[in-house]
Coordinates of N, CA and C in Angstrom, one line a residue:
X1390 N 73.4 28.3 -5.6 CA 72.4 27.2 -5.6 C 72.7 26.2 -6.7
X1391 N 73.5 26.5 -7.7 CA 73.8 25.6 -8.7 C 72.8 25.7 -9.8
X1392 N 73.0 24.9 -10.9 CA 72.1 25.0 -12.1 C 70.7 24.4 -11.8
X1393 N 69.7 25.1 -12.2 CA 68.3 24.6 -12.0 C 67.8 24.2 -13.4
X1394 N 67.2 23.1 -13.5 CA 66.7 22.6 -14.8 C 65.3 22.1 -14.8
X1395 N 64.7 21.9 -15.9 CA 63.4 21.3 -16.1 C 62.3 22.2 -15.4
X1396 N 61.4 21.5 -14.7 CA 60.2 22.3 -14.2 C 60.7 23.3 -13.1
X1397 N 61.8 23.1 -12.4 CA 62.3 24.0 -11.5 C 62.7 25.3 -12.1
X1398 N 63.3 25.2 -13.3 CA 63.7 26.5 -14.0 C 62.5 27.3 -14.4
X1399 N 61.4 26.6 -14.9 CA 60.2 27.3 -15.2 C 59.6 28.0 -14.0
X1400 N 59.5 27.3 -12.9 CA 59.0 27.9 -11.7 C 59.8 29.1 -11.2
X1401 N 61.1 28.9 -11.2 CA 62.0 30.0 -10.7 C 61.9 31.2 -11.6
X1402 N 62.0 31.1 -12.9 CA 61.9 32.2 -13.8 C 60.5 32.9 -13.7
X1403 N 59.5 32.1 -13.6 CA 58.1 32.7 -13.5 C 57.9 33.5 -12.3
X1404 N 58.4 32.9 -11.1 CA 58.2 33.7 -9.9 C 59.1 34.8 -9.7
X1405 N 60.3 34.8 -10.4 CA 61.1 36.0 -10.5 C 60.3 37.1 -11.2
X1406 N 59.6 36.7 -12.2 CA 58.8 37.7 -13.0 C 57.7 38.3 -12.2
X1407 N 57.0 37.5 -11.5 CA 55.7 38.0 -10.8 C 55.9 38.4 -9.4
X1408 N 57.2 38.3 -8.9 CA 57.4 38.5 -7.4 C 56.7 39.7 -6.8
X1409 N 56.9 40.8 -7.4 CA 56.3 42.0 -6.8 C 54.8 42.0 -6.8
X1410 N 54.2 41.6 -8.0 CA 52.8 41.5 -8.1 C 52.2 40.4 -7.1
X1411 N 52.9 39.3 -7.0 CA 52.5 38.3 -6.1 C 52.4 38.8 -4.7
X1412 N 53.5 39.5 -4.3 CA 53.6 40.0 -2.9 C 52.4 41.0 -2.6
X1413 N 52.0 41.7 -3.6 CA 50.9 42.7 -3.4 C 49.6 42.0 -3.3
X1414 N 49.4 40.9 -4.0 CA 48.1 40.3 -4.1 C 47.8 39.1 -3.1
X1415 N 48.8 38.4 -2.7 CA 48.6 37.3 -1.8 C 48.4 37.8 -0.4
X1416 N 47.3 37.3 0.2 CA 46.9 37.8 1.6 C 47.9 37.3 2.6
X1417 N 48.0 38.1 3.7 CA 48.7 37.7 4.9 C 47.9 36.7 5.6
X1418 N 48.5 35.9 6.5 CA 47.8 34.8 7.2 C 46.6 35.4 8.0
X1419 N 46.7 36.6 8.5 CA 45.5 37.1 9.2 C 44.3 37.4 8.4
X1420 N 44.5 37.4 7.1 CA 43.3 37.6 6.2 C 42.8 36.3 5.6
X1421 N 43.3 35.2 6.0 CA 42.8 33.9 5.5 C 41.4 33.6 6.1
X1422 N 40.7 32.6 5.6 CA 39.4 32.2 6.1 C 39.7 31.6 7.5
X1423 N 38.6 31.6 8.4 CA 38.8 31.2 9.8 C 39.4 29.8 10.0
X1424 N 39.0 28.9 9.1 CA 39.5 27.5 9.3 C 41.0 27.4 8.9
X1425 N 41.4 28.1 7.9 CA 42.8 28.1 7.5 C 43.6 28.8 8.6
X1426 N 43.1 29.9 9.1 CA 43.8 30.6 10.2 C 44.0 29.7 11.4
X1427 N 42.9 28.9 11.7 CA 43.0 28.1 12.9 C 44.0 26.9 12.7
X1428 N 44.0 26.3 11.6 CA 45.0 25.2 11.4 C 46.4 25.7 11.4
X1429 N 46.7 26.8 10.7 CA 48.0 27.4 10.7 C 48.4 27.9 12.1
X1430 N 47.5 28.5 12.8 CA 47.7 29.0 14.1 C 48.1 27.8 15.1
X1431 N 47.4 26.7 14.9 CA 47.7 25.5 15.8 C 49.1 25.0 15.5
X1432 N 49.5 25.0 14.2 CA 50.9 24.6 13.9 C 51.9 25.5 14.5
X1433 N 51.6 26.8 14.4 CA 52.5 27.8 15.0 C 52.6 27.6 16.5
X1434 N 51.5 27.4 17.2 CA 51.5 27.2 18.7 C 52.3 25.9 19.0
X1435 N 52.1 24.8 18.2 CA 52.9 23.6 18.5 C 54.4 23.8 18.3
X1436 N 54.7 24.4 17.2 CA 56.2 24.6 16.9 C 56.8 25.6 17.9
X1437 N 56.1 26.6 18.4 CA 56.7 27.5 19.3 C 57.0 26.8 20.6
X1438 N 56.1 25.8 21.0 CA 56.3 25.1 22.2 C 57.4 24.0 22.1
X1439 N 57.6 23.5 20.9 CA 58.5 22.4 20.7 C 60.0 22.9 20.7
X1440 N 60.2 24.2 20.3 CA 61.6 24.7 20.2 C 62.1 24.2 18.9
X1441 N 63.4 24.5 18.6 CA 64.0 24.0 17.4 C 63.6 24.9 16.2
X1442 N 64.1 24.6 15.0 CA 63.9 25.5 13.8 C 62.9 24.8 12.9
X1443 N 62.1 25.7 12.3 CA 61.1 25.3 11.3 C 61.6 25.9 10.0
X1444 N 61.6 25.1 8.9 CA 61.9 25.6 7.6 C 60.6 25.8 6.8
X1445 N 60.4 27.1 6.4 CA 59.3 27.4 5.5 C 59.7 27.3 4.1
X1446 N 59.3 26.2 3.5 CA 59.7 25.8 2.1 C 58.8 26.4 1.1
X1447 N 59.4 27.2 0.2 CA 58.6 27.9 -0.8 C 57.9 29.1 -0.1
X1448 N 58.7 29.9 0.6 CA 58.2 30.9 1.5 C 57.7 32.1 0.8
X1449 N 58.0 32.3 -0.5 CA 57.5 33.5 -1.3 C 58.0 34.7 -0.6
X1450 N 57.1 35.7 -0.5 CA 57.5 37.0 0.0 C 57.6 37.1 1.5
X1451 N 57.5 35.9 2.2 CA 57.8 35.9 3.6 C 56.7 36.2 4.6
X1452 N 55.4 36.3 4.1 CA 54.3 36.7 5.0 C 54.0 35.6 6.0
X1453 N 54.1 34.3 5.6 CA 53.8 33.2 6.5 C 55.0 33.1 7.5
X1454 N 56.2 33.2 7.0 CA 57.4 33.1 7.9 C 57.3 34.2 8.9
X1455 N 56.9 35.4 8.5 CA 56.8 36.4 9.5 C 55.7 36.2 10.6
X1456 N 54.6 35.5 10.1 CA 53.6 35.1 11.1 C 54.1 34.1 12.1
X1457 N 54.9 33.1 11.6 CA 55.5 32.1 12.5 C 56.4 32.8 13.5
X1458 N 57.3 33.7 13.0 CA 58.2 34.4 13.9 C 57.5 35.2 14.9
X1459 N 56.4 35.9 14.5 CA 55.7 36.6 15.5 C 55.0 35.8 16.6
X1460 N 54.8 34.5 16.2 CA 54.2 33.6 17.2 C 55.2 32.8 18.0
X1461 N 56.5 33.2 17.9 CA 57.5 32.7 18.8 C 58.3 31.5 18.2
X1462 N 58.1 31.3 16.9 CA 58.8 30.1 16.2 C 60.1 30.6 15.6
X1463 N 61.1 29.8 15.8 CA 62.4 30.1 15.1 C 62.3 29.5 13.7
X1464 N 62.2 30.4 12.7 CA 61.9 30.0 11.4 C 63.0 30.5 10.4
X1465 N 63.2 29.7 9.4 CA 64.0 30.1 8.2 C 63.2 29.9 7.0
X1466 N 63.2 30.9 6.1 CA 62.4 30.8 4.9 C 63.3 30.4 3.7
X1467 N 62.8 29.6 2.8 CA 63.6 29.1 1.6 C 62.7 29.2 0.4
X1468 N 63.2 29.8 -0.7 CA 62.4 29.9 -1.9 C 63.4 29.8 -3.1
X1469 N 62.8 29.2 -4.2 CA 63.6 29.0 -5.4 C 63.8 30.4 -6.1
X1470 N 63.0 31.4 -5.9 CA 63.1 32.6 -6.6 C 63.9 33.6 -5.8
X1471 N 65.0 34.1 -6.4 CA 65.9 35.1 -5.7 C 65.1 36.4 -5.5
X1472 N 64.2 36.8 -6.4 CA 63.5 38.0 -6.2 C 62.5 37.9 -5.1
X1473 N 61.9 36.7 -4.9 CA 61.0 36.5 -3.8 C 61.8 36.6 -2.5
X1474 N 62.9 36.0 -2.5 CA 63.8 36.1 -1.2 C 64.2 37.5 -0.9
X1475 N 64.5 38.3 -1.9 CA 64.8 39.7 -1.7 C 63.7 40.5 -1.1
X1476 N 62.4 40.2 -1.6 CA 61.3 40.9 -1.0 C 61.1 40.5 0.4
X1477 N 61.2 39.1 0.7 CA 61.0 38.6 2.0 C 62.0 39.2 3.0
X1478 N 63.3 39.4 2.6 CA 64.3 39.9 3.5 C 64.0 41.4 3.8
X1479 N 63.4 42.1 2.8 CA 63.1 43.5 3.1 C 61.9 43.6 4.0
X1480 N 60.9 42.7 3.8 CA 59.7 42.8 4.6 C 59.8 42.2 6.0
X1481 N 60.7 41.2 6.2 CA 60.9 40.6 7.5 C 62.4 40.5 7.8
X1482 N 63.0 41.6 8.1 CA 64.4 41.6 8.3 C 64.9 40.8 9.5
X1483 N 64.0 40.4 10.4 CA 64.4 39.6 11.6 C 64.4 38.1 11.3
X1484 N 63.9 37.7 10.1 CA 63.9 36.3 9.7 C 64.9 36.0 8.6
X1485 N 65.7 35.0 8.8 CA 66.7 34.6 7.8 C 66.0 33.9 6.6
X1486 N 66.3 34.3 5.4 CA 65.8 33.8 4.1 C 66.9 33.4 3.2
X1487 N 66.8 32.2 2.6 CA 67.8 31.7 1.7 C 67.2 31.3 0.3
X1488 N 68.0 31.3 -0.7 CA 67.5 30.8 -2.0 C 67.9 29.3 -2.1
X1489 N 66.9 28.5 -2.5 CA 67.1 27.1 -2.5 C 65.9 26.3 -3.1
X1490 N 66.1 25.0 -3.2 CA 65.1 24.2 -3.8 C 64.6 23.1 -2.8
X1491 N 63.3 22.8 -2.8 CA 62.7 21.8 -2.0 C 63.2 20.4 -2.4
X1492 N 63.8 20.3 -3.6 CA 64.3 19.0 -4.0 C 65.7 18.7 -3.3
X1493 N 66.3 19.7 -2.8 CA 67.6 19.5 -2.1 C 67.8 20.7 -1.2
X1494 N 67.4 20.5 0.1 CA 67.2 21.6 1.0 C 68.5 22.1 1.6
X1495 N 69.6 21.4 1.4 CA 70.8 22.0 2.0 C 70.9 22.0 3.5
X1496 N 70.1 21.1 4.1 CA 70.1 21.1 5.6 C 70.5 19.7 6.0
X1497 N 71.3 19.6 7.1 CA 71.7 18.2 7.5 C 70.6 17.4 8.0
X1498 N 70.7 16.1 7.9 CA 69.7 15.2 8.3 C 69.3 15.3 9.8
X1499 N 68.0 15.3 10.0 CA 67.5 15.4 11.4 C 67.7 16.7 12.1
X1500 N 67.9 17.8 11.3 CA 68.2 19.1 12.0 C 67.0 19.9 12.3
X1501 N 65.8 19.6 11.8 CA 64.7 20.5 12.0 C 63.6 20.0 12.8
X1502 N 63.0 20.9 13.6 CA 61.8 20.5 14.4 C 60.6 20.5 13.5
X1503 N 60.6 21.2 12.5 CA 59.4 21.3 11.6 C 59.7 21.7 10.2
X1504 N 58.8 21.3 9.3 CA 58.9 21.8 7.9 C 57.5 22.3 7.6
X1505 N 57.4 23.5 7.0 CA 56.1 24.0 6.5 C 56.2 24.1 5.0
X1506 N 55.3 23.5 4.3 CA 55.1 23.6 2.9 C 53.7 24.2 2.6
X1507 N 53.6 25.5 2.5 CA 52.3 26.1 2.5 C 52.1 26.7 1.1
X1508 N 51.2 26.0 0.3 CA 51.0 26.3 -1.1 C 52.2 26.5 -1.9
X1509 N 53.1 25.5 -1.7 CA 54.4 25.6 -2.4 C 54.8 24.3 -3.2
X1510 N 54.0 23.3 -3.1 CA 54.3 22.0 -3.8 C 53.5 21.7 -5.0
X1511 N 52.5 22.5 -5.3 CA 51.5 22.2 -6.4 C 52.1 22.4 -7.8
X1512 N 53.3 23.0 -7.9 CA 53.9 23.1 -9.2 C 54.9 21.9 -9.4
X1513 N 55.0 21.0 -8.5 CA 55.8 19.9 -8.6 C 55.1 18.8 -9.3
X1514 N 55.6 18.2 -10.4 CA 54.9 17.1 -11.1 C 54.8 15.9 -10.1
X1515 N 53.7 15.2 -10.2 CA 53.5 14.1 -9.2 C 54.7 13.1 -9.2
X1516 N 55.3 12.9 -10.3 CA 56.4 11.9 -10.3 C 57.6 12.3 -9.5
X1517 N 57.7 13.6 -9.2 CA 58.8 14.2 -8.3 C 58.4 14.3 -6.9
X1518 N 57.2 14.1 -6.5 CA 56.7 14.3 -5.1 C 57.4 13.3 -4.2
X1519 N 57.6 12.0 -4.6 CA 58.2 11.1 -3.6 C 59.6 11.6 -3.2
X1520 N 60.4 12.2 -4.1 CA 61.7 12.7 -3.7 C 61.6 13.9 -2.8
X1521 N 60.6 14.7 -3.1 CA 60.4 15.9 -2.3 C 60.0 15.6 -0.9
X1522 N 59.0 14.6 -0.7 CA 58.6 14.2 0.6 C 59.7 13.5 1.3
X1523 N 60.5 12.7 0.6 CA 61.6 12.0 1.3 C 62.6 13.0 1.8
X1524 N 62.8 14.1 1.1 CA 63.7 15.2 1.5 C 63.1 15.9 2.8
X1525 N 61.8 16.1 2.8 CA 61.2 16.6 4.0 C 61.5 15.7 5.2
X1526 N 61.3 14.4 5.0 CA 61.5 13.5 6.1 C 63.0 13.5 6.5
X1527 N 63.9 13.5 5.6 CA 65.3 13.5 5.9 C 65.8 14.6 6.8
X1528 N 65.2 15.8 6.6 CA 65.7 16.9 7.4 C 65.0 17.0 8.8
X1529 N 63.9 16.3 9.0 CA 63.2 16.4 10.2 C 63.8 15.5 11.3
X1530 N 63.9 16.0 12.5 CA 64.3 15.2 13.6 C 63.2 14.2 13.9
X1531 N 63.5 13.1 14.6 CA 62.4 12.1 15.0 C 61.4 12.9 15.9
X1532 N 60.2 12.7 15.6 CA 59.1 13.5 16.2 C 58.9 14.9 15.6
X1533 N 59.7 15.2 14.6 CA 59.5 16.5 13.9 C 58.2 16.5 13.1
X1534 N 57.7 17.7 12.9 CA 56.4 17.9 12.3 C 56.4 18.5 10.9
X1535 N 55.6 18.0 10.1 CA 55.4 18.6 8.7 C 54.0 19.1 8.6
X1536 N 53.8 20.3 8.1 CA 52.5 20.8 7.7 C 52.6 21.1 6.2
X1537 N 51.7 20.4 5.5 CA 51.7 20.5 4.0 C 50.3 21.0 3.6
X1538 N 50.2 22.1 3.0 CA 48.9 22.7 2.6 C 49.0 23.2 1.1
X1539 N 47.9 23.0 0.4 CA 47.8 23.5 -1.0 C 46.6 23.0 -1.7
X1540 N 46.6 23.3 -3.0 CA 45.5 22.9 -3.8 C 45.5 21.4 -4.1
X1541 N 44.4 20.7 -4.1 CA 44.3 19.3 -4.4 C 43.2 19.0 -5.4
X1542 N 43.2 17.8 -6.0 CA 42.3 17.4 -7.0 C 41.2 16.6 -6.4
X1543 N 40.3 16.1 -7.3 CA 39.2 15.2 -6.9 C 39.8 13.9 -6.5
X1544 N 39.0 13.2 -5.6 CA 39.5 11.9 -5.1 C 39.6 10.8 -6.2
X1545 N 38.7 10.9 -7.2 CA 38.8 10.0 -8.4 C 38.6 8.6 -7.9
X1546 N 39.4 7.7 -8.5 CA 39.2 6.2 -8.3 C 40.0 5.8 -7.0
X1547 N 39.5 6.3 -5.9 CA 40.1 6.0 -4.6 C 41.4 6.7 -4.3
X1548 N 41.6 7.8 -5.1 CA 42.8 8.6 -4.8 C 44.0 8.1 -5.6
X1549 N 43.9 7.1 -6.5 CA 45.0 6.5 -7.1 C 45.5 7.3 -8.3
X1550 N 44.7 8.2 -8.8 CA 45.1 8.9 -10.0 C 46.1 10.1 -9.7
X1551 N 46.6 10.6 -10.8 CA 47.6 11.7 -10.7 C 46.9 13.1 -10.5
X1552 N 45.6 13.1 -10.8 CA 44.8 14.4 -10.5 C 44.8 15.3 -11.8
X1553 N 44.5 16.5 -11.6 CA 44.4 17.5 -12.6 C 45.7 18.3 -12.9
X1554 N 46.0 18.6 -14.1 CA 47.2 19.3 -14.5 C 46.8 20.5 -15.3
X1555 N 47.2 21.7 -15.0 CA 47.0 22.9 -15.8 C 48.3 23.6 -16.2
X1556 N 48.3 24.1 -17.4 CA 49.5 24.8 -17.8 C 49.1 26.3 -17.8
X1557 N 49.9 27.1 -17.2 CA 49.7 28.6 -17.1 C 50.6 29.4 -18.0
X1558 N 50.1 30.4 -18.6 CA 50.9 31.3 -19.4 C 50.9 32.7 -18.9
X1559 N 50.0 33.0 -18.0 CA 50.0 34.4 -17.3 C 49.3 34.3 -16.0
X1560 N 49.7 35.2 -15.1 CA 49.2 35.2 -13.7 C 49.5 36.5 -13.1
X1561 N 48.8 36.8 -12.0 CA 49.0 38.0 -11.1 C 49.0 39.3 -11.9
X1562 N 47.9 39.5 -12.6 CA 47.7 40.7 -13.3 C 48.1 40.6 -14.8
X1563 N 48.2 39.4 -15.3 CA 48.5 39.2 -16.7 C 50.0 39.1 -17.0
X1564 N 50.9 39.0 -16.0 CA 52.3 38.8 -16.2 C 52.6 37.4 -16.8
X1565 N 53.6 37.3 -17.7 CA 53.9 36.1 -18.3 C 54.5 35.1 -17.4
X1566 N 54.0 33.8 -17.4 CA 54.6 32.7 -16.6 C 54.6 31.5 -17.5
X1567 N 55.4 30.5 -17.1 CA 55.5 29.2 -17.8 C 55.7 28.1 -16.8
X1568 N 54.6 27.7 -16.2 CA 54.7 26.6 -15.2 C 53.4 25.8 -15.3
X1569 N 53.4 24.6 -14.6 CA 52.2 23.8 -14.5 C 51.8 23.8 -13.0
X1570 N 50.5 23.6 -12.8 CA 49.9 23.3 -11.5 C 49.4 21.9 -11.5
X1571 N 49.7 21.2 -10.5 CA 49.2 19.8 -10.4 C 48.4 19.6 -9.1
X1572 N 47.1 19.2 -9.3 CA 46.2 19.1 -8.2 C 46.0 17.6 -8.0
X1573 N 46.8 17.1 -7.1 CA 46.9 15.7 -6.7 C 45.8 15.3 -5.8
X1574 N 45.1 14.2 -5.9 CA 44.0 13.8 -5.0 C 44.6 13.6 -3.6
X1575 N 43.8 14.0 -2.5 CA 44.3 13.9 -1.2 C 44.8 12.5 -0.8
X1576 N 44.0 11.5 -1.1 CA 44.4 10.1 -0.7 C 45.8 9.8 -1.3
X1577 N 46.1 10.2 -2.5 CA 47.4 10.0 -3.2 C 48.5 10.7 -2.4
X1578 N 48.2 11.9 -1.9 CA 49.2 12.7 -1.1 C 49.5 11.9 0.1
X1579 N 48.5 11.4 0.8 CA 48.6 10.7 2.1 C 49.5 9.5 1.8
X1580 N 49.2 8.7 0.8 CA 50.0 7.5 0.5 C 51.5 7.8 0.2
X1581 N 51.7 8.9 -0.5 CA 53.1 9.3 -0.8 C 53.8 9.8 0.4
X1582 N 53.2 10.5 1.3 CA 53.8 10.9 2.6 C 54.2 9.7 3.4
X1583 N 53.3 8.7 3.5 CA 53.5 7.6 4.3 C 54.6 6.7 3.7
X1584 N 54.6 6.6 2.4 CA 55.7 5.9 1.7 C 57.1 6.5 1.9
X1585 N 57.1 7.8 2.2 CA 58.3 8.5 2.5 C 58.8 8.4 3.9
X1586 N 58.0 7.7 4.7 CA 58.4 7.4 6.1 C 57.8 8.4 7.1
X1587 N 56.7 9.1 6.7 CA 56.0 10.0 7.6 C 54.6 9.5 8.0
X1588 N 54.2 9.7 9.2 CA 52.9 9.3 9.7 C 52.0 10.5 9.6
X1589 N 50.9 10.3 8.8 CA 49.9 11.4 8.7 C 49.0 11.3 9.9
X1590 N 49.0 12.4 10.7 CA 48.2 12.5 11.9 C 46.9 13.2 11.7
X1591 N 46.7 14.0 10.7 CA 45.5 14.7 10.4 C 45.4 15.2 9.0
X1592 N 44.2 15.3 8.5 CA 44.0 15.8 7.1 C 42.7 16.6 7.1
X1593 N 42.7 17.6 6.3 CA 41.5 18.5 6.2 C 41.4 18.9 4.7
X1594 N 40.2 18.7 4.1 CA 39.9 19.1 2.8 C 38.8 20.1 2.8
X1595 N 38.9 21.2 2.2 CA 37.9 22.2 2.2 C 37.7 22.9 0.9
X1596 N 36.5 23.4 0.6 CA 36.3 24.1 -0.6 C 36.5 25.6 -0.3
X1597 N 37.3 26.2 -1.0 CA 37.7 27.7 -0.8 C 37.2 28.5 -2.0
X1598 N 36.6 29.6 -1.8 CA 36.2 30.5 -2.9 C 37.1 31.7 -2.9
X1599 N 37.6 32.0 -4.1 CA 38.5 33.1 -4.3 C 37.6 34.4 -4.3
X1600 N 38.4 35.5 -4.3 CA 37.7 36.8 -4.4 C 36.9 37.0 -5.7
X1601 N 37.4 36.2 -6.8 CA 36.7 36.3 -8.1 C 35.6 35.3 -8.2
X1602 N 35.3 34.5 -7.1 CA 34.2 33.6 -7.1 C 34.6 32.2 -7.6
X1603 N 35.9 32.0 -8.0 CA 36.3 30.6 -8.4 C 36.5 29.7 -7.2
X1604 N 36.1 28.5 -7.3 CA 36.2 27.5 -6.2 C 37.4 26.5 -6.5
X1605 N 38.1 26.2 -5.5 CA 39.2 25.2 -5.6 C 39.3 24.4 -4.3
X1606 N 39.5 23.1 -4.4 CA 39.7 22.3 -3.2 C 41.1 22.6 -2.6
X1607 N 41.1 22.7 -1.3 CA 42.4 22.8 -0.6 C 42.6 21.7 0.4
X1608 N 43.7 21.1 0.4 CA 44.0 20.1 1.4 C 45.1 20.5 2.3
X1609 N 44.9 20.2 3.6 CA 46.0 20.4 4.6 C 46.3 19.1 5.3
X1610 N 47.6 18.8 5.4 CA 48.0 17.5 6.0 C 49.0 17.8 7.0
X1611 N 48.8 17.2 8.2 CA 49.8 17.2 9.3 C 50.4 15.8 9.4
X1612 N 51.8 15.8 9.5 CA 52.5 14.5 9.6 C 53.6 14.7 10.5
X1613 N 54.1 13.5 11.0 CA 55.2 13.5 11.9 C 56.2 12.5 11.4
X1614 N 57.5 12.7 11.7 CA 58.5 11.7 11.4 C 58.6 10.8 12.7
X1615 N 58.3 9.5 12.6 CA 58.4 8.7 13.7 C 59.8 8.4 14.2
X1616 N 60.0 8.1 15.4 CA 61.3 7.7 15.9 C 61.8 6.4 15.1
X1617 N 63.1 6.3 15.1 CA 63.7 5.1 14.4 C 63.1 3.8 15.0
X1618 N 62.9 2.9 14.1 CA 62.4 1.6 14.5 C 60.9 1.4 14.6
X1619 N 60.2 2.5 14.3 CA 58.7 2.5 14.3 C 58.2 2.5 12.8
X1620 N 57.1 2.0 12.6 CA 56.5 1.9 11.2 C 55.4 3.0 11.1
X1621 N 55.5 3.7 10.0 CA 54.4 4.7 9.7 C 53.0 3.9 9.6
X1622 N 52.0 4.6 10.0 CA 50.7 4.0 9.9 C 49.7 5.0 9.4
X1623 N 48.6 4.6 8.9 CA 47.6 5.5 8.3 C 47.1 6.5 9.3
X1624 N 46.9 7.7 8.8 CA 46.3 8.7 9.7 C 44.8 8.6 9.7

């Protein structure tokens, strides 16, 4: 994969550390709340009907990729953490998994029917999101679909702010980590996706309560890469 630096190195090292604990604690798609299951299920149904390959970016231990595969989607999982990829390969031997970064996907332009970024971009500093979203667009075929889901921040001043930033030192049972989480306002995410050349077709923001009672806003965004010669428009 080459040398990883900066925030990517922090994320990679941290998830290598917590990989087994993460895999034990993070629920499978079937255990999600009904609304999240419904949106993810709709994406699976659409991608299974479309044919082509979907890349699950930041696939972790492979639970979501396995759910896609069970729904008839041709899926490849990609994660920065080699230990996560190892767990995914053992858990889902029928699905191909590779080590890689969402900043450089290693996929030829226009090769994918879909990209899924499911709770995998919130460790990316906001200043790096334009490059990440542009990479998602690059690998999508015209008409290809992106589903982006994860934690988001408050709307703030019309969504123009960078949102909330948290520095973590431990996670998943007290294991040591060193990364930041960035909770970008939904309107800011929409503008960045559209600036990258994607048309946002749907967005959903919901309040989700964890098993410990903590509440966090979750945003889900569906977008499409328009055919050449068309202009993205607001969703």
